[in-house]
Each structure stands twice: as structure tokens, then as C-alpha cells.
PDB file of C-alpha atoms in Angstrom:
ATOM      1  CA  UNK A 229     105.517  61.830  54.387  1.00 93.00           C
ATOM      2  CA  UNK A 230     102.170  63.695  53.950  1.00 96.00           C
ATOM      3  CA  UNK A 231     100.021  62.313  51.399  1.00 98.00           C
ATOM      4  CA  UNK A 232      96.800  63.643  49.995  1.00 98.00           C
ATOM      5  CA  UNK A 233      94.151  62.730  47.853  1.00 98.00           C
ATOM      6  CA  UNK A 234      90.748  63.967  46.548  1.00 98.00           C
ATOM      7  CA  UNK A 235      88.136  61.653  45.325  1.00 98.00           C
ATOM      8  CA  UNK A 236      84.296  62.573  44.214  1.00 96.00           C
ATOM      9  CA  UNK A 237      82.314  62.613  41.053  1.00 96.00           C
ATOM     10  CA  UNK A 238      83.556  64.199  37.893  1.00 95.00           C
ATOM     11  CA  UNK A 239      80.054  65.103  37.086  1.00 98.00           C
ATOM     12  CA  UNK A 240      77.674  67.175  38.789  1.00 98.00           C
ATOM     13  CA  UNK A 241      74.587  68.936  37.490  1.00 98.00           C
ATOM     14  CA  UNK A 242      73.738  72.443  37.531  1.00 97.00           C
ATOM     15  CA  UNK A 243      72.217  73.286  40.405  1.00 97.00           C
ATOM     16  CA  UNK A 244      72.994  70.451  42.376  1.00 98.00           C
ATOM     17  CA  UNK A 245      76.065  70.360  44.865  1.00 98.00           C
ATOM     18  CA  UNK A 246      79.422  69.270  44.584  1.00 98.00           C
ATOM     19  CA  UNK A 247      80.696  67.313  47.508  1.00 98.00           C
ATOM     20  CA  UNK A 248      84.725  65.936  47.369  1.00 98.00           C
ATOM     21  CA  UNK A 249      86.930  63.984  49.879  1.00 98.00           C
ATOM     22  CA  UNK A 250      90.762  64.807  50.637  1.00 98.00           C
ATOM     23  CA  UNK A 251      92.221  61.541  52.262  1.00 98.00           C
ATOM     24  CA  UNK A 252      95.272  62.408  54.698  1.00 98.00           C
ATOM     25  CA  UNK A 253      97.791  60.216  55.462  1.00 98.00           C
ATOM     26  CA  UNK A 254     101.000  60.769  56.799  1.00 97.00           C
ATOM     27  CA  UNK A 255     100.209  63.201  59.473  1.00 97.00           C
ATOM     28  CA  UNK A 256      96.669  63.692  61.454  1.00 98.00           C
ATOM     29  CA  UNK A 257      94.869  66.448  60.630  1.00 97.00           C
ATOM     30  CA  UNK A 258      94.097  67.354  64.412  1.00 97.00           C
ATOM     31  CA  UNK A 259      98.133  67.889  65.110  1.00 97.00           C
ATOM     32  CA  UNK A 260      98.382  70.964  62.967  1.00 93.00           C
ATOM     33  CA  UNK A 261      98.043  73.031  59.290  1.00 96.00           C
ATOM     34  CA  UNK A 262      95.336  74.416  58.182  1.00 96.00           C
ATOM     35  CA  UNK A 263      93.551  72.374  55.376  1.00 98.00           C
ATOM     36  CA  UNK A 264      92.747  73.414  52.855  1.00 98.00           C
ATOM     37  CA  UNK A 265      90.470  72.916  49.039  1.00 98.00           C
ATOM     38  CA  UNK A 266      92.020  75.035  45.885  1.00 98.00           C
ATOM     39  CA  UNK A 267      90.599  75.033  42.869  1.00 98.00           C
ATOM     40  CA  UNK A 268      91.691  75.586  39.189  1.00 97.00           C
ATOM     41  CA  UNK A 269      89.684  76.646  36.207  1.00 97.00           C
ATOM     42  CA  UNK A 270      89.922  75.881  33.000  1.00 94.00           C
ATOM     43  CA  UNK A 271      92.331  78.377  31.958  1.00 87.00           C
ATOM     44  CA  UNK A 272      94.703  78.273  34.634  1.00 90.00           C
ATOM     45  CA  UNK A 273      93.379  80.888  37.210  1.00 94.00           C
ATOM     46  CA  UNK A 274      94.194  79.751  40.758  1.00 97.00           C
ATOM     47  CA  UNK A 275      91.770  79.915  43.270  1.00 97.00           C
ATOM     48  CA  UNK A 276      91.474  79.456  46.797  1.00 97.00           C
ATOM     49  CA  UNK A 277      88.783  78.232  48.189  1.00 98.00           C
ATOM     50  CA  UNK A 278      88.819  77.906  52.048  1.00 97.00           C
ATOM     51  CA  UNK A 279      90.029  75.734  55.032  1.00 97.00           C
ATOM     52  CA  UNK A 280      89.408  73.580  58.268  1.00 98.00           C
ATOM     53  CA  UNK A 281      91.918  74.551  60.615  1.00 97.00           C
ATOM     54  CA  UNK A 282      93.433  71.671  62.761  1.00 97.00           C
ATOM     55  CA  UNK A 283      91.419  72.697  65.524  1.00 97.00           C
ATOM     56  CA  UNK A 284      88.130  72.675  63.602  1.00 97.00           C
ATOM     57  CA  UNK A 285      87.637  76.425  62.699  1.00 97.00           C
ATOM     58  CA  UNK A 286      86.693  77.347  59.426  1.00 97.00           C
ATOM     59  CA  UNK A 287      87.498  80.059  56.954  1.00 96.00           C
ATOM     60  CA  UNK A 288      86.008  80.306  53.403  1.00 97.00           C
ATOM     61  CA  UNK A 289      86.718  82.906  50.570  1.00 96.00           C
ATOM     62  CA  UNK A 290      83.746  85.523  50.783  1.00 95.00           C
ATOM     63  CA  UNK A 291      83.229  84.771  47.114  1.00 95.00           C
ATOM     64  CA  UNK A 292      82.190  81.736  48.115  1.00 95.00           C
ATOM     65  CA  UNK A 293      80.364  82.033  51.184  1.00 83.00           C
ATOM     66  CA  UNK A 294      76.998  81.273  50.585  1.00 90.00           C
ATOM     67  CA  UNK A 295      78.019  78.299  48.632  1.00 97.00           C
ATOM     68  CA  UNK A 296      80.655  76.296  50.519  1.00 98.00           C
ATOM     69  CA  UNK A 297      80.969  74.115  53.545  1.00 98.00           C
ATOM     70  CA  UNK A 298      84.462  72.407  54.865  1.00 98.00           C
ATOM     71  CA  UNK A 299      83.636  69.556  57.485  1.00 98.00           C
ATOM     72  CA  UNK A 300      85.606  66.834  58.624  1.00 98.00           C
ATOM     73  CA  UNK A 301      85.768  63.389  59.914  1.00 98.00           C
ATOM     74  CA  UNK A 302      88.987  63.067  62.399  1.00 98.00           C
ATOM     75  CA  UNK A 303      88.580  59.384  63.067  1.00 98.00           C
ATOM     76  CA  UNK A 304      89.089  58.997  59.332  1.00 98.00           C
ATOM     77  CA  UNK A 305      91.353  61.291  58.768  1.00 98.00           C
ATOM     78  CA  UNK A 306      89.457  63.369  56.291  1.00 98.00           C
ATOM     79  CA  UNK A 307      88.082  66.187  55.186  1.00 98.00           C
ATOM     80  CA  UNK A 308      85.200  67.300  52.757  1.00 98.00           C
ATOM     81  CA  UNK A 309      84.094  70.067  50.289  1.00 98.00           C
ATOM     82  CA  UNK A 310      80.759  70.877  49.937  1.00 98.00           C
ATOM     83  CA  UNK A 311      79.533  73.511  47.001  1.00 98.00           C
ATOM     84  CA  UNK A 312      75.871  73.807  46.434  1.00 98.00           C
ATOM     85  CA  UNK A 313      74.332  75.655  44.156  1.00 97.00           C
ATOM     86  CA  UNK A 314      77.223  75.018  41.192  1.00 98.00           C
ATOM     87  CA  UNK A 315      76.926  76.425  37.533  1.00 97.00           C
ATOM     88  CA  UNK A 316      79.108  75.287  35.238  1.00 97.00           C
ATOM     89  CA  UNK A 317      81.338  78.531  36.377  1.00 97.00           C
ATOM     90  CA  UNK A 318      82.424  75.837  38.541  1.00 98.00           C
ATOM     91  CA  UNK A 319      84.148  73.758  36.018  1.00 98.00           C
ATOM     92  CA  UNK A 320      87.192  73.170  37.553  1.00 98.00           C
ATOM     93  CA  UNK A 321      90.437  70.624  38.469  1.00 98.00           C
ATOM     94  CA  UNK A 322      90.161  70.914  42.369  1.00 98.00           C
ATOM     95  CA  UNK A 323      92.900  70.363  44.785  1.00 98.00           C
ATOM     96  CA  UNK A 324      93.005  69.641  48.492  1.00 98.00           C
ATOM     97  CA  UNK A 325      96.349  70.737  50.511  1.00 98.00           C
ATOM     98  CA  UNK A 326      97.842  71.442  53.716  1.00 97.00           C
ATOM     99  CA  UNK A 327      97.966  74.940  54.192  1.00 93.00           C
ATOM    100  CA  UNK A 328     100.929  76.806  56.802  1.00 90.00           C
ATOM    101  CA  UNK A 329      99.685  80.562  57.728  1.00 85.00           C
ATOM    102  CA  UNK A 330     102.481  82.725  56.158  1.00 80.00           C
ATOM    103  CA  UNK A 331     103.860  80.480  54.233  1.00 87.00           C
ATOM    104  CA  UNK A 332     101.960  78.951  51.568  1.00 92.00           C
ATOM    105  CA  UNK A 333     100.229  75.207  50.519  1.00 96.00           C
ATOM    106  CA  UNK A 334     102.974  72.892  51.589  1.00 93.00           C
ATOM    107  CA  UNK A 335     101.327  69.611  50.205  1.00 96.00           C
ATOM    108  CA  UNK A 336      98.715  69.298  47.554  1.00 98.00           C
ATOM    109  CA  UNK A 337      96.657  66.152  46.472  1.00 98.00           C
ATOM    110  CA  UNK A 338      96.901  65.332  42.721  1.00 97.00           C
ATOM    111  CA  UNK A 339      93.557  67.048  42.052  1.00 97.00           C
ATOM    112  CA  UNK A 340      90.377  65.432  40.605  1.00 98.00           C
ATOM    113  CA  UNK A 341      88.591  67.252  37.805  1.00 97.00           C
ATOM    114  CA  UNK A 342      85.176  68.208  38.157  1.00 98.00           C
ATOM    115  CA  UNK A 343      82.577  69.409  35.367  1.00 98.00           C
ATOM    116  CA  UNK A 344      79.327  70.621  36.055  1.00 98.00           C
ATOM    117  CA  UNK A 345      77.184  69.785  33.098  1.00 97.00           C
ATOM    118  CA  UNK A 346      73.740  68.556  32.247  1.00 95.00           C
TER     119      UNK A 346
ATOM    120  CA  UNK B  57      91.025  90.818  48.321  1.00 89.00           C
ATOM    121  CA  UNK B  58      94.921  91.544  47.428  1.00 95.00           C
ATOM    122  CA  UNK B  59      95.418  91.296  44.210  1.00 97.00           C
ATOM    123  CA  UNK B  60      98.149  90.006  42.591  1.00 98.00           C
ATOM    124  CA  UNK B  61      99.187  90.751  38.736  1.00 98.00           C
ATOM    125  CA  UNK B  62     101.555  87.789  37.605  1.00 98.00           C
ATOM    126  CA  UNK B  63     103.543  88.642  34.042  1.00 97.00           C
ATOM    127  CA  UNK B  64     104.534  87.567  31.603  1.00 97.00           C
ATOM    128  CA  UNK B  65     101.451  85.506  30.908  1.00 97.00           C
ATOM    129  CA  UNK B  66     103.814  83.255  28.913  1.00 96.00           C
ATOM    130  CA  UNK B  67     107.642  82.866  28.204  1.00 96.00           C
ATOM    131  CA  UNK B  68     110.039  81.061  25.711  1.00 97.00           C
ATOM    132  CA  UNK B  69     113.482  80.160  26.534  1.00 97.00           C
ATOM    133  CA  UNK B  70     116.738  78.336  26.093  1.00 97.00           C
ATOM    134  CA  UNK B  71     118.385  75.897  28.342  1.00 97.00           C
ATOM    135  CA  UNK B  72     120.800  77.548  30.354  1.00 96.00           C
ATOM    136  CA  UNK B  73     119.378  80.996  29.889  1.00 97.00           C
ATOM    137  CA  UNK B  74     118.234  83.177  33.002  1.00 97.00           C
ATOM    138  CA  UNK B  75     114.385  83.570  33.045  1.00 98.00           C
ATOM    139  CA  UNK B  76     112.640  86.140  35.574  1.00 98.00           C
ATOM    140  CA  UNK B  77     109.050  86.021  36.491  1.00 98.00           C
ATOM    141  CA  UNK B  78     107.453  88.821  38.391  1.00 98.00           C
ATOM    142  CA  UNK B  79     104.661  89.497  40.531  1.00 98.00           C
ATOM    143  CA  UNK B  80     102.744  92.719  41.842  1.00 98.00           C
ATOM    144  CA  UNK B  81     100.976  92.953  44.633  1.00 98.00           C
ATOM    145  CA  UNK B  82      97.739  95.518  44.896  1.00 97.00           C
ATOM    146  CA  UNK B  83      99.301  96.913  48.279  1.00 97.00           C
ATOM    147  CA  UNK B  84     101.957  95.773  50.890  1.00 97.00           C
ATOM    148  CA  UNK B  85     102.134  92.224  51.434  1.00 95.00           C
ATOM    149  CA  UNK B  86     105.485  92.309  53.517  1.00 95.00           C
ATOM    150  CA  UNK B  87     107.505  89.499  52.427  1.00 95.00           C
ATOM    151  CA  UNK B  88     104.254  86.929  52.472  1.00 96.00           C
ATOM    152  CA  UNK B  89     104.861  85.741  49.177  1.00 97.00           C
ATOM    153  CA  UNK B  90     105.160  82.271  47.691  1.00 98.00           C
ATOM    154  CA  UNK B  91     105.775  80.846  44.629  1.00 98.00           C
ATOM    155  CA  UNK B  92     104.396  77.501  43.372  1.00 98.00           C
ATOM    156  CA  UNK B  93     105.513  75.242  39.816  1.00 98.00           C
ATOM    157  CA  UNK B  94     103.039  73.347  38.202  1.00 97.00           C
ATOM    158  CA  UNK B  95     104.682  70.789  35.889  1.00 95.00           C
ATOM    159  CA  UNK B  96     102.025  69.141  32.910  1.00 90.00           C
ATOM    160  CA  UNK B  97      99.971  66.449  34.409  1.00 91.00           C
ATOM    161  CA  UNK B  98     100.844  67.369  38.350  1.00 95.00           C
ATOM    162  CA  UNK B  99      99.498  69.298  41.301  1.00 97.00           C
ATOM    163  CA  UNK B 100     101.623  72.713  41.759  1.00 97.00           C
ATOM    164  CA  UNK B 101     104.901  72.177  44.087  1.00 97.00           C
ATOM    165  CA  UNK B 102     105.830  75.172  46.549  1.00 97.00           C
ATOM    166  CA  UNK B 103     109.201  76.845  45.616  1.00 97.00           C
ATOM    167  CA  UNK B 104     109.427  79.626  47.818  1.00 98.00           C
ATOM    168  CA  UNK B 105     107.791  81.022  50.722  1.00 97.00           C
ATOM    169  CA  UNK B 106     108.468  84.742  52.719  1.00 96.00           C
ATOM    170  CA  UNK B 107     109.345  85.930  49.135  1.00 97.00           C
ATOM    171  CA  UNK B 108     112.976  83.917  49.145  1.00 97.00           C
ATOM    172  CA  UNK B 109     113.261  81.118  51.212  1.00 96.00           C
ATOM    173  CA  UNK B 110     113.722  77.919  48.962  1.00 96.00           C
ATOM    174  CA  UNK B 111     111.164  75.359  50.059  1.00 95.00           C
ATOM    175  CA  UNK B 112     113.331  71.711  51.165  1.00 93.00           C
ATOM    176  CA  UNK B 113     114.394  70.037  48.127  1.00 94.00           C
ATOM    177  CA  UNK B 114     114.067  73.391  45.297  1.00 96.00           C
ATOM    178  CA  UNK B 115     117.496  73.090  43.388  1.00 97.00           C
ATOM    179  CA  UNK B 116     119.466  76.547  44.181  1.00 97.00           C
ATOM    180  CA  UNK B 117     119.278  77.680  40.640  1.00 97.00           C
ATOM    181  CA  UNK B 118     115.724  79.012  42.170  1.00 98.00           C
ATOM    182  CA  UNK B 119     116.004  82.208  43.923  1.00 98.00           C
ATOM    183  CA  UNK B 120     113.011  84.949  44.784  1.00 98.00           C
ATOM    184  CA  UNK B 121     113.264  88.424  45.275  1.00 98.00           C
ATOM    185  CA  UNK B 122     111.312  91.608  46.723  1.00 98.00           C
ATOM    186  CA  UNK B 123     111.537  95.608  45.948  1.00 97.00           C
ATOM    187  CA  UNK B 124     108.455  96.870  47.259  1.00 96.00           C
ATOM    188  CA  UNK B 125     105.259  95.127  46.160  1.00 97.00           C
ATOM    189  CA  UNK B 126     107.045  93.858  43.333  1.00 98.00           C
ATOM    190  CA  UNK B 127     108.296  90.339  43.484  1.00 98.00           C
ATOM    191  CA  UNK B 128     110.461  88.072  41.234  1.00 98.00           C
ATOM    192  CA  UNK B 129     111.552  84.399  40.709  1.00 98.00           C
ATOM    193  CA  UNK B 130     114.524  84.266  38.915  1.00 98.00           C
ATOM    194  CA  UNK B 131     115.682  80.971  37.547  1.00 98.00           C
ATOM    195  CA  UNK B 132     119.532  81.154  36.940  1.00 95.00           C
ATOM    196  CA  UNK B 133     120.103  78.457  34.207  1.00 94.00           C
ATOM    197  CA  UNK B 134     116.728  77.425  32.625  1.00 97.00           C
ATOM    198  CA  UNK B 135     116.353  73.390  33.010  1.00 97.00           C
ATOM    199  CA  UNK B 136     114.219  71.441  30.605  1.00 96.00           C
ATOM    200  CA  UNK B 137     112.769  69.659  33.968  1.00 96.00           C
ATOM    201  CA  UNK B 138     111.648  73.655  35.129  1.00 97.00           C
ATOM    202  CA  UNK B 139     109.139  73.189  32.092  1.00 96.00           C
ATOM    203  CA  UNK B 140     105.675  74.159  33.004  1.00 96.00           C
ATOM    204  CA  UNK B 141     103.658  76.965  34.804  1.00 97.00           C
ATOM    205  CA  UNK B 142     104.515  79.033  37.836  1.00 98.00           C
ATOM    206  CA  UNK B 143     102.272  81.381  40.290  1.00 98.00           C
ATOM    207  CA  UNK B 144     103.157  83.648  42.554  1.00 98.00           C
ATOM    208  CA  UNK B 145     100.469  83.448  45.580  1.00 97.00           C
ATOM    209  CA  UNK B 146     100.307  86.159  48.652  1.00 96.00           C
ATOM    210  CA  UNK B 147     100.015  84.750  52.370  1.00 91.00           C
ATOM    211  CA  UNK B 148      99.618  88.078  53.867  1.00 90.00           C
ATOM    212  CA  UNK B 149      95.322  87.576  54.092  1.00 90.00           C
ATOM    213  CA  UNK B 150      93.042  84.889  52.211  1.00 92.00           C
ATOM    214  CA  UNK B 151      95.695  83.584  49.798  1.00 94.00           C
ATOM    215  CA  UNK B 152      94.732  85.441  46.392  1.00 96.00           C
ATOM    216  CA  UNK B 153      97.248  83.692  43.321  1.00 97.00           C
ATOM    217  CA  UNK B 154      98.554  85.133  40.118  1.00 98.00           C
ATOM    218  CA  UNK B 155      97.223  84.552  36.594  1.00 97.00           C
ATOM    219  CA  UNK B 156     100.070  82.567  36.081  1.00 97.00           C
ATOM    220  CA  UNK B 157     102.952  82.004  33.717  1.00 97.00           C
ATOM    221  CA  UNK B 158     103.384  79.448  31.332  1.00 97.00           C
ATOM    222  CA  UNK B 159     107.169  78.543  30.887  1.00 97.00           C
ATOM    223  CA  UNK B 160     107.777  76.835  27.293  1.00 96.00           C
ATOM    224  CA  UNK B 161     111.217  76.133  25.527  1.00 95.00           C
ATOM    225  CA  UNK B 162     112.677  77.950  22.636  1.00 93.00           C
TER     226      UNK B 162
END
């Protein structure tokens, strides 16, 4: 079974960046999906954010652009969010998942929640 | 982006009773549409994907449903385990979700 899970600081300060870590197990992240970071404010709205695609390509929401990185490390199974920049706009619970073109986020971590304070 | 406008923002119902959620899509999305559940306390869960396949393991009380760019998830006899939120979220470009409705009992 796939398993994910997020880990990072729940605090960042404004201006500085937020970096997070989805662990994969279950499945290598080289054989296929697309992976992916979500995020969730508070409030409820549902955001993507962007992926890694098995093969290493990236693609990030244009709202984000300037902002975000998604890198990996295949001999540990894992993959990474970088933000920089954040305000506290980016308050948010944020979720990692595996991500099928078409169809939708087929597995999701149990999300780790983030505040950007001072 | 696609936008997609989710409603009703929030619902109250009975066990047993027959709740419908619908989403609208901005322009034509095809039948790229998934729905998700989010139950308190846990990461969302995938229902349905291509706007009415049941994802493995969704009970069959479930069911989704297109007429245009207007999409639905109907569930047929309300569950106090289907407590929680739903979104509906479009896989036609960069996913783009709904606001979101918050399912509470009556």
C-alpha cells in the first residue's frame, strides 16, 4: 500500500522559506504518478500547488511560480517543497499526494500544518 | 485557470436522506472531474474520478453525475460515517478545487 507523509517545521517566519518533506513508501516514486504538494488554508479553500513527475519534470501553479521549487531525492524515496518568500497568506495545513493525470490525487499524506508568523 | 463554483457551501441532513452536491465548471472540462471527502481530523479521500467512476473501496450509495459543466455527487442514504466536507476538483488542466461543502447532521 502507498503511504505518505509530510514532515517540516510548523513555524516559519515571514519572509523566510518554507521547506517540507513527503516520505513515500509503498511504491517508488521513479515507477510512476505524478507527485504532488496541496495545500489548505485556513478556511477550507483547496489549493494545488504543483508536482515532480516520476520522471523528474516539474509543473507548478503559475500563482506560485516565482515562489516554489519541487526537488527530489530518489535514493530516499522523497520529495521536497520549497516556498520562499512566505507571508502569512501562506498559513496553511499542507498535503503531499500521488497525483494520476485525469484522474485526480489518489493518495494523500496526513498533512502537517504550517503557520508563518513572527 | 478553470474555475470551479462548489454549492451549497454547507448542508444539514438526516440519516437516510438523499443529499446532492453540485459543481460548475467555468467552461468544458469533459468528464475530468473528481470528487474528494474530507472527514474531521483526516487528509481528503478520492470518491470519484471521470465525473462517476467510484474510486476502489467508495460504498455504492456514492454516485456522480454530469449535464454539461454542471456536476453532482449524490449520496443516496446519508450515513453518519459520510460526515464531513466534500470538493469537487477538475483534472482537465492544473487541478483547480471547489470552495467546498461542509456536510453536518440535522
Amino acid at each position: 500500500e502507498i503511504q505518505l507523509q509530510e514532515s517540516g517545521p510548523g513555524l516559519v517566519k515571514p519572509s523566510q522559506s518554507l521547506s517540507l518533506t513527503c516520505s513515500v513508501t509503498g511504491y517508488t516514486i521513479t515507477s510512476g504518478y505524478d507527485w504532488s504538494w496541496i495545500r489548505k488554508f485556513p478556511g477550507n479553500k483547496m489549493e494545488w500547488m504543483g508536482y515532480i513527475s516520476y520522471s523528474g519534470s516539474t509543473n507548478y501553479n503559475p500563482s506560485l511560480k516565482s515562489r516554489i521549487s519541487i526537488t527530489r531525492d530518489t535514493s530516499k524515496n522523497q520529495f521536497f517543497l520549497q516556498l520562499n518568500s512566505v507571508t502569512t497568506e501562506d498559513t496553511a495545513t499542507y498535503y503531499c499526494a500521488s497525483h494520476t493525470m485525469g484522474i485526480g490525487f489518489d493518495y494523500w499524506g496526513q498533512g502537517v500544518m504550517v503557520t508563518v508568523s513572527s | 485557470d478553470i474555475q470551479m463554483t462548489q454549492s451549497p457551501a454547507s448542508l444539514s441532513a438526516s440519516l437516510e436522506e438523499i443529499v446532492t452536491i453540485t459543481c460548475q465548471a467555468s467552461q468544458d472540462i469533459g468528464n475530468w472531474l473528481a470528487w474528494y471527502q474530507q472527514k474531521p481530523g483526516k487528509s481528503p479521500q478520492l470518491l470519484i474520478y471521470d465525473a462517476t467512476s467510484l474510486a476502489d473501496g467508495v460504498p455504492s450509495r456514492f454516485s456522480g453525475s454530469r449535464s454539461g459543466t454542471q456536476y453532482s455527487l449524490k449520496i443516496s442514504r446519508l450515513q453518519v460515517e459520510d460526515i464531513g466536507s466534500y470538493y469537487c476538483q477538475q483534472a482537465h488542466s492544473n487541478p483547480t478545487f471547489g470552495a467546498g461543502t461542509k456536510l453536518e447532521l440535522k
